[in-house]
Structure formats: structure tokens, C-alpha cells
Short mmCIF file of C-alpha atoms in Angstrom, two decimals:
data_model
loop_
_atom_site.label_atom_id
_atom_site.label_comp_id
_atom_site.label_asym_id
_atom_site.label_seq_id
_atom_site.Cartn_x
_atom_site.Cartn_y
_atom_site.Cartn_z
CA MET E 194 -46.83 -25.30 7.19
CA PHE E 195 -46.39 -25.71 3.40
CA LEU E 196 -44.93 -29.11 3.43
CA SER E 197 -46.45 -32.63 3.40
CA ALA E 198 -46.23 -35.12 6.21
CA ASP E 199 -43.16 -36.97 3.92
CA GLU E 200 -41.56 -33.84 3.28
CA TRP E 201 -41.55 -33.02 7.18
CA GLN E 202 -40.01 -36.39 7.78
CA ILE E 203 -37.13 -35.41 5.34
CA VAL E 204 -36.57 -32.14 7.10
CA ASP E 205 -36.93 -33.83 10.61
CA LEU E 206 -34.26 -36.30 9.50
CA SER E 207 -32.10 -33.79 8.11
CA LEU E 208 -32.08 -32.05 11.45
CA LYS E 209 -31.62 -34.88 13.53
CA VAL E 210 -28.57 -36.17 11.23
CA SER E 211 -26.90 -32.70 11.53
CA GLY E 212 -27.64 -32.07 14.95
CA CYS E 213 -26.08 -35.41 16.11
CA ALA E 214 -23.08 -34.91 13.69
CA VAL E 215 -22.10 -31.34 15.18
CA VAL E 216 -22.75 -32.37 18.84
CA PHE E 217 -20.40 -35.61 18.32
CA THR E 218 -18.24 -33.49 16.21
CA LEU E 219 -17.77 -30.80 19.03
CA PRO E 220 -15.54 -32.36 21.54
CA PRO E 221 -12.81 -33.55 18.78
CA ALA E 222 -13.25 -30.43 17.02
CA PHE E 223 -12.53 -28.27 20.19
CA ALA E 224 -9.58 -30.32 21.14
CA LEU E 225 -8.01 -29.98 17.90
CA ALA E 226 -8.81 -26.26 17.73
CA TYR E 227 -7.04 -25.88 21.06
CA LEU E 228 -4.12 -28.08 19.95
CA LEU E 229 -3.57 -26.07 16.83
CA ALA E 230 -4.05 -22.76 18.62
CA ARG E 231 -1.84 -23.35 21.48
CA GLY E 232 0.16 -26.27 20.86
CA ARG E 233 3.57 -26.28 19.38
CA PHE E 234 4.81 -29.91 18.28
CA PRO E 235 6.31 -31.45 15.28
CA GLY E 236 3.88 -32.38 12.77
CA LYS E 237 1.46 -29.30 13.39
CA ILE E 238 1.38 -28.35 9.67
CA LEU E 239 0.56 -31.93 8.86
CA LEU E 240 -2.18 -32.12 11.42
CA ASP E 241 -3.53 -28.84 10.16
CA ALA E 242 -3.79 -30.01 6.68
CA LEU E 243 -5.39 -33.26 7.64
CA VAL E 244 -8.02 -31.45 9.46
CA HIS E 245 -8.79 -29.28 6.53
CA LEU E 246 -8.82 -32.39 4.04
CA PRO E 247 -12.53 -32.84 3.94
CA LEU E 248 -12.93 -29.28 2.99
CA VAL E 249 -10.89 -29.40 -0.24
CA LEU E 250 -11.10 -33.29 -0.95
CA PRO E 251 -14.04 -34.25 -3.47
CA PRO E 252 -16.84 -35.09 -1.11
CA VAL E 253 -17.11 -38.40 -3.22
CA VAL E 254 -13.69 -39.48 -2.13
CA THR E 255 -14.49 -38.72 1.45
CA GLY E 256 -17.70 -40.99 0.98
CA TRP E 257 -15.63 -43.82 -0.60
CA LEU E 258 -13.02 -43.61 2.33
CA LEU E 259 -15.90 -43.86 4.72
CA LEU E 260 -17.50 -46.57 2.72
CA ILE E 261 -14.02 -48.73 2.59
CA GLY E 262 -13.40 -47.96 6.23
CA PHE E 263 -16.82 -47.99 7.99
CA GLY E 264 -18.63 -50.43 5.67
CA GLN E 265 -19.68 -53.67 7.06
CA ARG E 266 -16.54 -55.35 5.41
CA GLY E 267 -14.25 -52.27 6.42
CA PRO E 268 -11.57 -52.52 9.00
CA ILE E 269 -13.18 -50.06 11.34
CA GLY E 270 -16.87 -50.89 10.43
CA SER E 271 -16.46 -54.61 10.80
CA ARG E 272 -14.87 -54.18 14.42
CA LEU E 273 -17.71 -51.60 15.36
CA HIS E 274 -20.23 -54.12 14.42
CA GLU E 275 -18.52 -57.01 16.13
CA TRP E 276 -17.75 -55.19 19.31
CA PHE E 277 -20.67 -52.82 19.81
CA GLY E 278 -23.23 -54.26 17.42
CA LEU E 279 -22.99 -50.81 15.89
CA THR E 280 -23.83 -50.36 11.87
CA LEU E 281 -23.22 -47.13 10.27
CA ILE E 282 -23.51 -47.99 6.49
CA PHE E 283 -27.34 -47.64 5.22
CA ARG E 284 -28.25 -45.96 8.71
CA TRP E 285 -28.86 -42.40 9.75
CA THR E 286 -25.90 -42.79 12.14
CA GLY E 287 -23.65 -43.14 9.02
CA ALA E 288 -25.17 -40.15 7.58
CA ALA E 289 -24.27 -38.33 10.65
CA LEU E 290 -20.69 -39.43 10.48
CA ALA E 291 -20.38 -38.46 7.00
CA ALA E 292 -21.78 -34.89 8.00
CA GLY E 293 -19.67 -34.60 11.04
CA VAL E 294 -16.41 -35.37 9.01
CA MET E 295 -17.49 -32.82 6.33
CA ALA E 296 -18.15 -30.28 9.04
CA LEU E 297 -15.10 -30.79 11.15
CA PRO E 298 -12.84 -28.42 9.22
CA LEU E 299 -15.29 -25.61 9.27
CA MET E 300 -15.90 -25.97 13.02
CA VAL E 301 -12.11 -26.32 13.92
CA ARG E 302 -11.57 -22.98 11.85
CA ALA E 303 -14.10 -21.02 13.76
CA MET E 304 -13.09 -22.30 17.22
CA ARG E 305 -9.13 -21.97 16.51
CA LEU E 306 -9.86 -18.25 15.74
CA SER E 307 -11.82 -17.51 18.94
CA ILE E 308 -9.22 -19.63 21.18
CA GLU E 309 -6.29 -17.58 19.55
CA ALA E 310 -8.27 -14.64 20.45
CA VAL E 311 -8.23 -14.98 24.05
CA ASP E 312 -6.10 -12.64 25.88
CA ARG E 313 -3.53 -15.14 27.63
CA ARG E 314 -2.68 -12.31 30.07
CA LEU E 315 -6.27 -13.10 31.60
CA GLU E 316 -5.31 -16.75 31.99
CA GLY E 317 -1.89 -15.48 33.41
CA ALA E 318 -3.49 -13.33 35.88
CA ALA E 319 -5.93 -16.07 37.14
CA ARG E 320 -2.88 -18.46 37.57
CA THR E 321 -1.09 -15.70 39.73
CA LEU E 322 -4.20 -15.55 41.95
CA GLY E 323 -4.02 -19.26 42.59
CA ALA E 324 -6.32 -21.00 39.98
CA SER E 325 -5.44 -24.36 38.84
CA GLY E 326 -4.88 -25.34 35.15
CA TRP E 327 -8.19 -26.87 34.89
CA ARG E 328 -10.08 -23.90 36.45
CA VAL E 329 -8.51 -21.32 34.28
CA PHE E 330 -9.52 -23.52 31.23
CA TRP E 331 -13.15 -23.73 32.34
CA THR E 332 -13.53 -20.18 33.83
CA ILE E 333 -11.40 -17.94 31.49
CA THR E 334 -10.53 -19.51 28.24
CA VAL E 335 -13.84 -21.64 27.63
CA PRO E 336 -16.03 -18.68 28.49
CA LEU E 337 -14.15 -16.39 26.17
CA ALA E 338 -13.88 -18.56 23.43
CA LEU E 339 -17.62 -19.44 23.63
CA PRO E 340 -19.03 -17.34 20.92
CA GLY E 341 -16.37 -18.74 18.30
CA VAL E 342 -17.35 -22.23 19.65
CA LEU E 343 -21.03 -21.56 19.16
CA ALA E 344 -20.47 -20.08 15.68
CA GLY E 345 -18.37 -23.00 14.86
CA LEU E 346 -21.29 -25.12 15.89
CA VAL E 347 -23.85 -23.44 13.96
CA LEU E 348 -21.43 -23.16 10.92
CA GLY E 349 -20.83 -27.14 11.15
CA PHE E 350 -24.56 -27.59 11.29
CA ALA E 351 -25.34 -25.36 8.04
CA ARG E 352 -22.65 -27.53 6.33
CA SER E 353 -24.00 -30.80 7.51
CA ILE E 354 -27.66 -29.69 6.46
CA GLY E 355 -26.25 -29.42 2.98
CA GLU E 356 -23.89 -32.53 2.91
CA PHE E 357 -24.65 -34.65 -0.27
CA GLY E 358 -21.69 -36.20 -1.97
CA ALA E 359 -19.97 -37.94 0.82
CA THR E 360 -23.47 -39.14 2.24
CA ILE E 361 -24.90 -40.70 -1.01
CA THR E 362 -21.54 -42.59 -1.70
CA PHE E 363 -21.45 -43.91 1.80
CA VAL E 364 -25.16 -44.50 3.16
CA SER E 365 -26.85 -44.02 -0.51
CA ASN E 366 -30.76 -43.07 -0.33
CA ILE E 367 -32.90 -44.87 2.27
CA PRO E 368 -36.21 -42.79 2.86
CA GLY E 369 -36.85 -42.38 6.39
CA GLU E 370 -33.11 -43.48 7.20
CA THR E 371 -30.69 -41.72 5.14
CA GLU E 372 -32.69 -39.53 2.78
CA THR E 373 -31.84 -36.05 3.97
CA LEU E 374 -32.78 -32.86 2.27
CA PRO E 375 -30.30 -32.58 -0.55
CA ILE E 376 -30.61 -36.36 -1.25
CA ALA E 377 -34.38 -36.02 -1.51
CA ILE E 378 -34.01 -33.12 -3.90
CA TYR E 379 -31.74 -35.03 -5.93
CA ALA E 380 -34.01 -37.82 -6.32
CA ALA E 381 -37.19 -35.83 -6.80
CA LEU E 382 -35.60 -33.93 -9.53
CA GLN E 383 -35.17 -37.17 -11.72
CA VAL E 384 -39.13 -37.60 -11.21
CA PRO E 385 -41.22 -35.85 -14.00
CA GLY E 386 -43.64 -33.27 -12.72
CA SER E 387 -41.94 -33.15 -9.32
CA ASP E 388 -41.35 -29.38 -9.63
CA ALA E 389 -43.45 -28.33 -6.66
CA ILE E 390 -41.87 -30.81 -4.10
CA VAL E 391 -38.43 -29.64 -5.43
CA THR E 392 -39.25 -26.05 -4.96
CA ARG E 393 -40.73 -26.65 -1.49
CA LEU E 394 -37.60 -28.53 -0.29
CA ALA E 395 -35.20 -26.11 -1.93
CA VAL E 396 -37.09 -23.08 -0.16
CA THR E 397 -36.68 -24.95 3.09
CA SER E 398 -32.97 -25.56 2.53
CA VAL E 399 -32.56 -22.07 1.62
CA ILE E 400 -34.32 -20.99 4.74
CA LEU E 401 -32.39 -23.37 7.28
CA SER E 402 -28.94 -22.42 5.57
CA LEU E 403 -29.61 -18.68 5.72
CA GLY E 404 -30.86 -18.95 9.11
CA ALA E 405 -27.70 -20.95 10.25
CA LEU E 406 -25.19 -18.58 8.43
CA VAL E 407 -26.80 -15.34 9.81
CA LEU E 408 -26.72 -16.76 13.41
CA SER E 409 -23.15 -17.76 13.00
CA GLU E 410 -21.99 -14.39 11.76
CA VAL E 411 -24.04 -12.73 14.59
CA LEU E 412 -21.89 -15.11 17.07
CA SER E 413 -18.75 -14.58 15.53
CA ARG E 414 -19.17 -10.76 15.71
CA ARG E 415 -19.99 -11.04 19.43
CA ALA E 416 -16.79 -13.01 19.52
CA GLY E 417 -14.84 -10.26 17.81
CA ALA E 418 -16.59 -7.57 20.17
CA GLY E 419 -15.58 -9.67 23.24
CA GLN E 420 -11.78 -9.50 22.11
CA GLY E 421 -12.16 -5.48 22.04
CA GLY E 422 -11.28 -5.00 25.93
CA HIS E 423 -14.40 -5.04 27.70
CA VAL E 424 -14.08 -8.72 28.85
CA LEU E 425 -15.30 -9.98 32.55
CA MET I 5 -0.73 -7.58 -6.36
CA ARG I 6 0.68 -7.09 -9.72
CA PRO I 7 1.92 -10.76 -10.37
CA ILE I 8 -1.46 -12.14 -9.42
CA VAL I 9 -3.03 -9.60 -12.30
CA ARG I 10 -0.55 -10.71 -14.64
CA LEU I 11 -1.22 -14.52 -13.85
CA LEU I 12 -4.80 -13.88 -14.10
CA SER I 13 -4.54 -12.20 -17.55
CA ALA I 14 -2.56 -15.19 -18.68
CA VAL I 15 -4.97 -17.73 -17.53
CA LEU I 16 -7.87 -15.70 -19.34
CA MET I 17 -5.74 -15.50 -22.74
CA LEU I 18 -5.30 -19.31 -22.62
CA VAL I 19 -8.93 -20.18 -21.83
CA ALA I 20 -9.88 -17.62 -24.70
CA THR I 21 -7.34 -19.24 -27.01
CA LEU I 22 -8.59 -22.72 -26.11
CA THR I 23 -12.15 -21.68 -26.65
CA LEU I 24 -11.42 -20.28 -29.80
CA SER I 25 -9.54 -23.22 -31.26
CA ALA I 26 -12.20 -25.58 -29.98
CA ALA I 27 -14.81 -23.77 -31.67
CA ALA I 28 -12.83 -23.82 -34.94
CA THR I 29 -12.57 -27.63 -35.07
CA ALA I 30 -15.51 -29.97 -35.19
CA LYS I 31 -16.25 -31.49 -31.99
CA PRO I 32 -16.91 -35.34 -31.89
CA PRO I 33 -20.62 -36.27 -31.27
CA LEU I 34 -21.84 -36.37 -27.62
CA VAL I 35 -23.67 -39.52 -26.67
CA LEU I 36 -25.92 -39.57 -23.33
CA ALA I 37 -26.38 -43.07 -22.35
CA ALA I 38 -28.03 -45.22 -19.90
CA ALA I 39 -25.50 -46.38 -17.18
CA SER I 40 -26.14 -49.92 -17.87
CA LEU I 41 -24.72 -49.51 -21.36
CA GLN I 42 -21.15 -48.51 -19.85
CA GLU I 43 -18.95 -51.33 -21.33
CA SER I 44 -20.77 -52.36 -24.49
CA LEU I 45 -21.35 -48.85 -25.83
CA ASN I 46 -17.68 -48.21 -25.03
CA ALA I 47 -16.81 -51.08 -27.05
CA ALA I 48 -18.99 -50.03 -29.85
CA ALA I 49 -17.41 -46.47 -29.88
CA ASP I 50 -13.77 -48.41 -29.86
CA ALA I 51 -15.10 -50.41 -33.00
CA TRP I 52 -16.66 -47.27 -34.53
CA ALA I 53 -12.95 -45.26 -33.82
CA ALA I 54 -11.25 -48.51 -35.52
CA ARG I 55 -13.15 -47.66 -38.67
CA HIS I 56 -11.45 -44.21 -38.86
CA HIS I 57 -14.10 -42.18 -37.31
CA GLU I 58 -13.59 -39.90 -34.51
CA ARG I 59 -14.75 -41.48 -31.20
CA PRO I 60 -17.89 -40.10 -29.73
CA ILE I 61 -17.62 -38.81 -26.22
CA LEU I 62 -20.00 -40.91 -23.88
CA SER I 63 -21.54 -40.04 -20.86
CA PHE I 64 -23.35 -42.31 -18.67
CA ALA I 65 -25.94 -41.86 -16.26
CA ALA I 66 -29.27 -43.07 -15.02
CA SER I 67 -31.80 -42.51 -18.08
CA SER I 68 -33.98 -40.44 -15.75
CA ALA I 69 -30.94 -37.88 -15.10
CA LEU I 70 -29.86 -37.57 -18.54
CA ALA I 71 -33.53 -37.02 -19.58
CA ARG I 72 -33.87 -34.29 -17.30
CA GLN I 73 -30.82 -32.87 -18.61
CA ILE I 74 -31.86 -33.07 -22.34
CA ASP I 75 -35.38 -31.45 -21.22
CA ALA I 76 -33.28 -28.62 -19.70
CA GLY I 77 -31.64 -28.47 -22.88
CA ALA I 78 -28.39 -30.10 -22.67
CA PRO I 79 -26.29 -29.72 -26.10
CA ALA I 80 -26.04 -33.45 -26.96
CA ASP I 81 -26.40 -35.46 -30.20
CA LEU I 82 -27.72 -39.01 -29.23
CA PHE I 83 -29.69 -40.06 -26.29
CA ILE I 84 -29.98 -44.00 -25.54
CA SER I 85 -32.50 -44.60 -22.57
CA ALA I 86 -32.99 -47.82 -20.65
CA ASP I 87 -36.68 -47.45 -20.90
CA GLU I 88 -39.40 -46.18 -23.23
CA PRO I 89 -41.12 -43.51 -20.70
CA TRP I 90 -38.11 -41.44 -20.46
CA MET I 91 -37.46 -41.26 -24.33
CA ASP I 92 -41.30 -40.50 -24.39
CA ASP I 93 -40.77 -37.76 -22.12
CA VAL I 94 -37.94 -36.27 -24.17
CA GLN I 95 -39.92 -36.80 -27.39
CA LYS I 96 -42.96 -35.05 -25.73
CA ASN I 97 -40.94 -32.26 -25.08
CA GLY I 98 -39.81 -31.94 -28.74
CA PHE I 99 -36.03 -32.66 -28.25
CA VAL I 100 -35.97 -35.99 -30.49
CA ALA I 101 -35.39 -35.49 -34.17
CA PRO I 102 -38.29 -36.96 -36.15
CA GLY I 103 -38.00 -40.45 -37.46
CA THR I 104 -34.70 -41.21 -35.58
CA ARG I 105 -36.11 -43.14 -32.62
CA VAL I 106 -35.39 -46.74 -32.71
CA SER I 107 -35.70 -49.71 -30.20
CA PHE I 108 -32.84 -51.72 -30.77
CA LEU I 109 -31.63 -53.69 -27.48
CA ALA I 110 -33.44 -55.68 -25.09
CA ASN I 111 -32.29 -56.68 -21.57
CA THR I 112 -33.47 -58.97 -18.71
CA LEU I 113 -33.77 -58.45 -14.94
CA VAL I 114 -31.90 -60.51 -12.44
CA LEU I 115 -31.35 -60.85 -8.60
CA VAL I 116 -27.72 -60.76 -7.75
CA ALA I 117 -25.63 -61.75 -4.82
CA PRO I 118 -21.99 -60.96 -3.68
CA ALA I 119 -19.80 -63.72 -5.46
CA ALA I 120 -19.06 -65.33 -1.97
CA SER I 121 -22.59 -65.72 -1.22
CA THR I 122 -24.02 -69.10 -1.31
CA ALA I 123 -27.87 -67.91 -1.05
CA LYS I 124 -30.34 -69.87 -3.19
CA ILE I 125 -33.57 -68.37 -3.79
CA ALA I 126 -36.18 -69.43 -6.70
CA ILE I 127 -38.16 -66.23 -7.96
CA ARG I 128 -41.73 -67.07 -8.15
CA PRO I 129 -44.98 -65.33 -6.82
CA GLY I 130 -44.68 -64.84 -2.81
CA PHE I 131 -40.93 -66.01 -2.84
CA ALA I 132 -39.34 -65.13 0.52
CA LEU I 133 -37.18 -62.49 -0.38
CA ALA I 134 -37.80 -60.39 2.89
CA GLN I 135 -36.90 -63.56 4.95
CA ALA I 136 -33.52 -63.99 2.93
CA LEU I 137 -32.73 -60.25 3.36
CA GLY I 138 -33.10 -60.31 7.03
CA ASP I 139 -31.40 -57.23 8.43
CA GLY I 140 -29.70 -56.72 5.22
CA ARG I 141 -30.81 -54.17 2.61
CA LEU I 142 -31.91 -54.98 -1.14
CA ALA I 143 -29.80 -52.71 -3.51
CA MET I 144 -31.78 -51.40 -6.38
CA ALA I 145 -31.85 -48.25 -8.55
CA ASP I 146 -34.41 -45.52 -7.55
CA PRO I 147 -37.76 -47.34 -8.00
CA GLU I 148 -39.40 -44.15 -8.37
CA SER I 149 -37.56 -43.04 -11.47
CA VAL I 150 -34.45 -44.73 -12.50
CA PRO I 151 -35.56 -47.54 -15.16
CA ALA I 152 -33.74 -50.55 -13.48
CA GLY I 153 -35.59 -49.43 -10.21
CA LYS I 154 -38.93 -49.13 -11.93
CA TYR I 155 -38.60 -52.48 -13.65
CA GLY I 156 -37.66 -54.16 -10.28
CA LYS I 157 -40.46 -52.56 -8.58
CA ALA I 158 -43.01 -53.69 -11.27
CA SER I 159 -41.58 -57.06 -11.10
CA LEU I 160 -41.59 -57.32 -7.09
CA VAL I 161 -45.12 -55.80 -7.12
CA SER I 162 -46.36 -58.36 -9.69
CA LEU I 163 -44.91 -61.23 -7.60
CA GLY I 164 -46.52 -59.98 -4.58
CA VAL I 165 -43.53 -59.28 -2.49
CA TRP I 166 -42.96 -55.66 -3.14
CA SER I 167 -44.88 -54.56 0.46
CA SER I 168 -42.67 -56.76 2.37
CA VAL I 169 -39.22 -55.58 1.12
CA SER I 170 -40.10 -51.85 0.19
CA GLY I 171 -38.73 -50.83 3.58
CA LYS I 172 -35.43 -52.59 2.97
CA VAL I 173 -34.53 -51.13 -0.33
CA VAL I 174 -31.49 -48.98 -0.87
CA ARG I 175 -32.04 -46.51 -3.57
CA GLY I 176 -29.03 -46.14 -5.90
CA ASP I 177 -28.90 -43.31 -8.04
CA SER I 178 -28.47 -45.43 -11.04
CA VAL I 179 -28.40 -49.28 -11.59
CA ARG I 180 -24.50 -49.46 -11.23
CA ALA I 181 -24.74 -47.51 -7.86
CA ALA I 182 -26.74 -50.75 -6.80
CA LEU I 183 -24.50 -53.17 -8.38
CA ALA I 184 -21.56 -51.63 -6.53
CA PHE I 185 -23.32 -52.11 -2.98
CA VAL I 186 -23.61 -55.67 -3.68
CA GLU I 187 -20.01 -55.95 -5.24
CA ARG I 188 -18.58 -54.79 -2.04
CA GLY I 189 -20.85 -57.21 0.08
CA GLU I 190 -22.53 -54.23 1.75
CA ALA I 191 -26.08 -55.40 0.34
CA PRO I 192 -26.83 -59.20 0.48
CA PHE I 193 -28.97 -58.87 -2.44
CA GLY I 194 -29.54 -56.59 -5.65
CA ILE I 195 -31.67 -56.08 -8.48
CA VAL I 196 -29.82 -55.21 -11.69
CA TYR I 197 -29.84 -55.88 -15.52
CA ALA I 198 -28.55 -59.21 -16.56
CA THR I 199 -25.86 -57.42 -18.37
CA ASP I 200 -24.67 -55.68 -15.24
CA ALA I 201 -24.40 -58.86 -13.46
CA LEU I 202 -22.23 -60.35 -16.47
CA SER I 203 -20.14 -57.20 -16.26
CA SER I 204 -18.90 -57.87 -12.73
CA LYS I 205 -16.90 -60.92 -11.43
CA ALA I 206 -17.80 -59.66 -8.01
CA VAL I 207 -21.60 -60.71 -8.03
CA ARG I 208 -23.43 -64.03 -8.69
CA ILE I 209 -26.76 -64.45 -10.51
CA VAL I 210 -29.22 -65.89 -7.84
CA GLY I 211 -32.19 -65.93 -10.15
CA VAL I 212 -33.92 -64.31 -13.36
CA PHE I 213 -37.13 -62.36 -13.19
CA PRO I 214 -39.89 -63.58 -15.47
CA ASN I 215 -40.35 -61.34 -18.44
CA ALA I 216 -43.88 -61.43 -17.83
CA SER I 217 -43.48 -59.72 -14.37
CA HIS I 218 -42.28 -56.20 -15.61
CA PRO I 219 -42.94 -54.24 -18.80
CA PRO I 220 -40.38 -55.22 -21.69
CA ILE I 221 -37.18 -54.07 -21.16
CA THR I 222 -36.02 -52.20 -24.34
CA TYR I 223 -33.48 -49.57 -24.89
CA PRO I 224 -34.72 -46.81 -27.55
CA ILE I 225 -31.72 -44.74 -29.28
CA ALA I 226 -32.64 -41.24 -30.76
CA ARG I 227 -30.77 -38.39 -32.45
CA LEU I 228 -31.86 -34.92 -30.42
CA ALA I 229 -33.54 -32.22 -32.53
CA ALA I 230 -30.56 -29.87 -31.63
CA SER I 231 -27.80 -32.07 -33.08
CA ALA I 232 -26.66 -31.00 -36.46
CA SER I 233 -23.80 -33.53 -36.32
CA ARG I 234 -23.70 -35.78 -39.37
CA GLU I 235 -21.37 -38.11 -37.57
CA ALA I 236 -23.58 -38.54 -34.77
CA GLU I 237 -26.25 -39.76 -37.31
CA ALA I 238 -23.77 -42.14 -38.97
CA PHE I 239 -22.79 -43.60 -35.38
CA ARG I 240 -26.58 -44.06 -34.56
CA LEU I 241 -27.02 -45.88 -37.84
CA PHE I 242 -23.83 -47.96 -36.94
CA LEU I 243 -25.29 -48.89 -33.49
CA ILE I 244 -28.62 -50.05 -34.77
CA SER I 245 -27.08 -52.10 -37.75
CA ALA I 246 -26.44 -55.86 -37.56
CA GLN I 247 -22.77 -55.09 -36.74
CA GLY I 248 -23.55 -52.62 -34.02
CA ARG I 249 -26.12 -54.83 -32.46
CA ALA I 250 -23.42 -57.75 -32.51
CA ILE I 251 -21.23 -55.89 -30.03
CA PHE I 252 -23.97 -55.37 -27.69
CA ARG I 253 -25.00 -59.13 -27.87
CA HIS I 254 -21.46 -59.81 -26.85
CA PHE I 255 -22.15 -58.14 -23.61
CA GLY I 256 -25.30 -60.01 -22.90
CA PHE I 257 -27.93 -57.80 -24.43
CA LEU I 258 -30.67 -59.41 -26.45
CA PRO I 259 -31.64 -58.44 -29.78
CA HIS I 260 -34.70 -56.45 -30.27
CA ARG I 261 -36.08 -56.14 -33.59
CA PRO I 262 -35.48 -52.47 -34.62
CA GLN I 263 -38.96 -50.69 -34.72
CA ALA I 264 -39.06 -47.27 -35.80
CA LEU I 265 -41.50 -45.25 -33.71
#
């Protein structure tokens, strides 16, 4: 297409980072969404606020917290390195961690809404017909909440693609390793005569983000329609 | 609903009042300066304020980012770049007030390591930087655009080691971002200015890059064409005066014979 090989590498890396970010954030995000939608426990408001924190915190603060926590010298980072040989700082995996943390609140929000919209009488009916708790969860709750879960995934993916502040603070800019779309655009902006590159990367960003938003909207509409009665 | 409307109009009134009163009083000059000048220029501004002048507002970033903002029409008064090409760029685009550009400071480039590191490397052609780095990263400012990164790349190229370390470079968005990665011990080595290394207790100078290995590191200052501030011009003259340059020398900058361009 209209991108050079280097630019494709940037897009490719962005997709890899964001893809990994949402896939690995999905299980904790769903668990948190379920807990917040169904659970009644002390400290629920606090948990809710904590989950939403990356949404309102300055991204550079999130990046700094990741840096001091998951850096080579950080309390978590040093143990990950010692026990599993896993390094996050200056690696694409670190970029994925930053993107995942930033995407978490959006994913939890979308999933929580769809779990709350599941008609609990259907679950009750399944139980009276003899289904176990797990079976009800996998055959009633999850399928009914699925459009919202998918919408959350896509929304989280879109957020991850655009992640800049936490990423540059935590893993800096390393071409081919942590140079995602926004970071490449920021770096290119500082080179004179790079307007053509900036334009191409910016257009790619707009296309990716727009596509993801439209997809997520379609999915959440479907989730809304499912609620309207003609389930099963 | 109604209380919200009332609150909004109150906020609007407040904003309007503040804007008007701000417009009425003269604003202090705005100085856009290379990130490496952080401590020294702040000290110079303090000295200026001690002489009963209004303290200028200082904004620090990579010279490249600042030049871009000026080219986009940022309403600033003075610009201090860490290299000549970015000042050339701004001048070429017609943003420099004629006759106000002076190169007044010089700096040197050093290899730093975290203070706790015991690494010893002699900087000479073909020196074993890649081996010393091992799995670690070399922190430097973006070698494509930010002055400290451009000088660093030029040095490593002329010493014949760039190709062996270019894949290990972490590109900071300013020289101070690179310094911070070494201070935290996340990068075993970094390339920064001697003045940056002196400003930090958390890093140690491992070696100095020979001056001949990179273009001369000089800092040009200029007043911007759009600035009508007399205070800004007075501050510029103070900075390039013997007294002004003495402040920078205190922070490790080298004197550079002022040359009007």
C-alpha cells in the first residue's frame, strides 16, 4: 500500500503490542467486570475507583509507576527477571503492559454493562432445570454478555493503539521494539521535512482507530438489541 | 440543570476576567531553551530576578521540539538551541529577529554510567562499547533529531562503533530523558553532555568523547522576530554578557567567544 517497509514495521508492531495487550487483559478485565456487576462486598467502590484510575490519571504518572514497579530495579520487575528471566522495560512486552493497563478501565466498563444487562431470570431458569453454576455461567451468562465483551475488546484495542504517555515513559522509543504508531509519529514530527511520513502514519492511525470504534459501536448495539427480549 | 448553568456562567466570567487582566499587564518574556540548560538557565533567571527584573518564564524541551513549535508560530521571545542546525532552521523560516543570533556557550559530550557502576572504558576508535553493553541498552537522545543524539551518533560513527551499537539504542525524547534512564540504572550506559552528568549525583562520567569526533557543540541564542518585548532583549544581552556566561560556566559549560551570525 502507501506505506514504506519501515512504516509497515511500525504498524505491525503496534498491532502486535495492542493485540497482546487486550488478549492478556481480557481475563482480569472480565473477572473484574463480573465482580463489579454481580458482587456485593465491602470496598467495592474503592475497587471500582482503582480500576478506573488509569482512565483519569495522567498517562505519564501511570508510566512512571510502571517504571519504578516493573523496571529492572523495581520490586516487581527485578523478581520477574530473577524468577522467569522476564524483562519488560525497553521491550515490546513492556509496551504491551502499558497499553493493557491503559485499556483495562474501558474494557471493564463495556463488559460490566453487558453483564449487568443479562436477564438473571434466565440464569435462574437454567438452575431450576438442573444446570450447575459453571454450566449456567458458560452457557447463559457468557454468551449473553458476549457482544459487550467483544465491544470491550475492540475498544481496549483502539485505546492501546493510541497509547503514548505511559509507553514513552516506561519503555522509551526503540525502533522495532517499542516504537509504536504514536511514538513514531512524535519522533518523526521532530525531524524537518518529515511531513509526508507523519501524514501517512497519521492517516493509518485514523483508519485503525475509526475502524475499531465503528466495530465496537456495532457490537454494543447488538448487545443492546439482545437485551430486548428475543434472546435464545 | 439550572445550578449547572449558573456554575458554567460563573466559570466563564472568571475566565474572561482573568484573560482581560492578563492582557492588561505585560507578560514576562517566554524563553524556549534546550533541555540541557535546565539548571543553569534557571540560575541565570534567578540572578536576573535578583536585579529587580521580572523573572522570565522558561520552557525546556529538546531543541528539535522547540524549533518545531516556533516554526508553527509559538508566541515566544527567546530561543536557545543546543545546536546550530535547529537555529538555522528557525532562521531560514524567518522567525529570528535579524542581528540577534549569537553562539555563546559550548559543551562536551560524555559517556555516563550509573553511579554504582564500576565499568571502565577508554573512548578510542573502535572501542568495545557493544561488548560493554551486553544485553543492556545505550540511552541517548533521539539520534535523528535531538542535538545531543545527533552529536552522539556523529561521535560513534567517526569512532567506527555506531553500526555495532545502533540496535541497542534507547531513544529519549530529550537528553534529560536519556540521563534519567541511566540514573535509574535501567540503562548501563548513556551519552549526555558533560553538564548533564555534572547536574546528577546518580551518574558517573566514564569517558569524554574527543571534540574532533563530533561537530562543535555550541548553543546559539536569538530573539524571535515576533517578540516585541524589551525585557526579553535585555535578558538576552544579560545572558551573553560576561556576568551571564559566568553563571553557565559554574554549571560546567565552556565559554564560547560570542560570534554574531
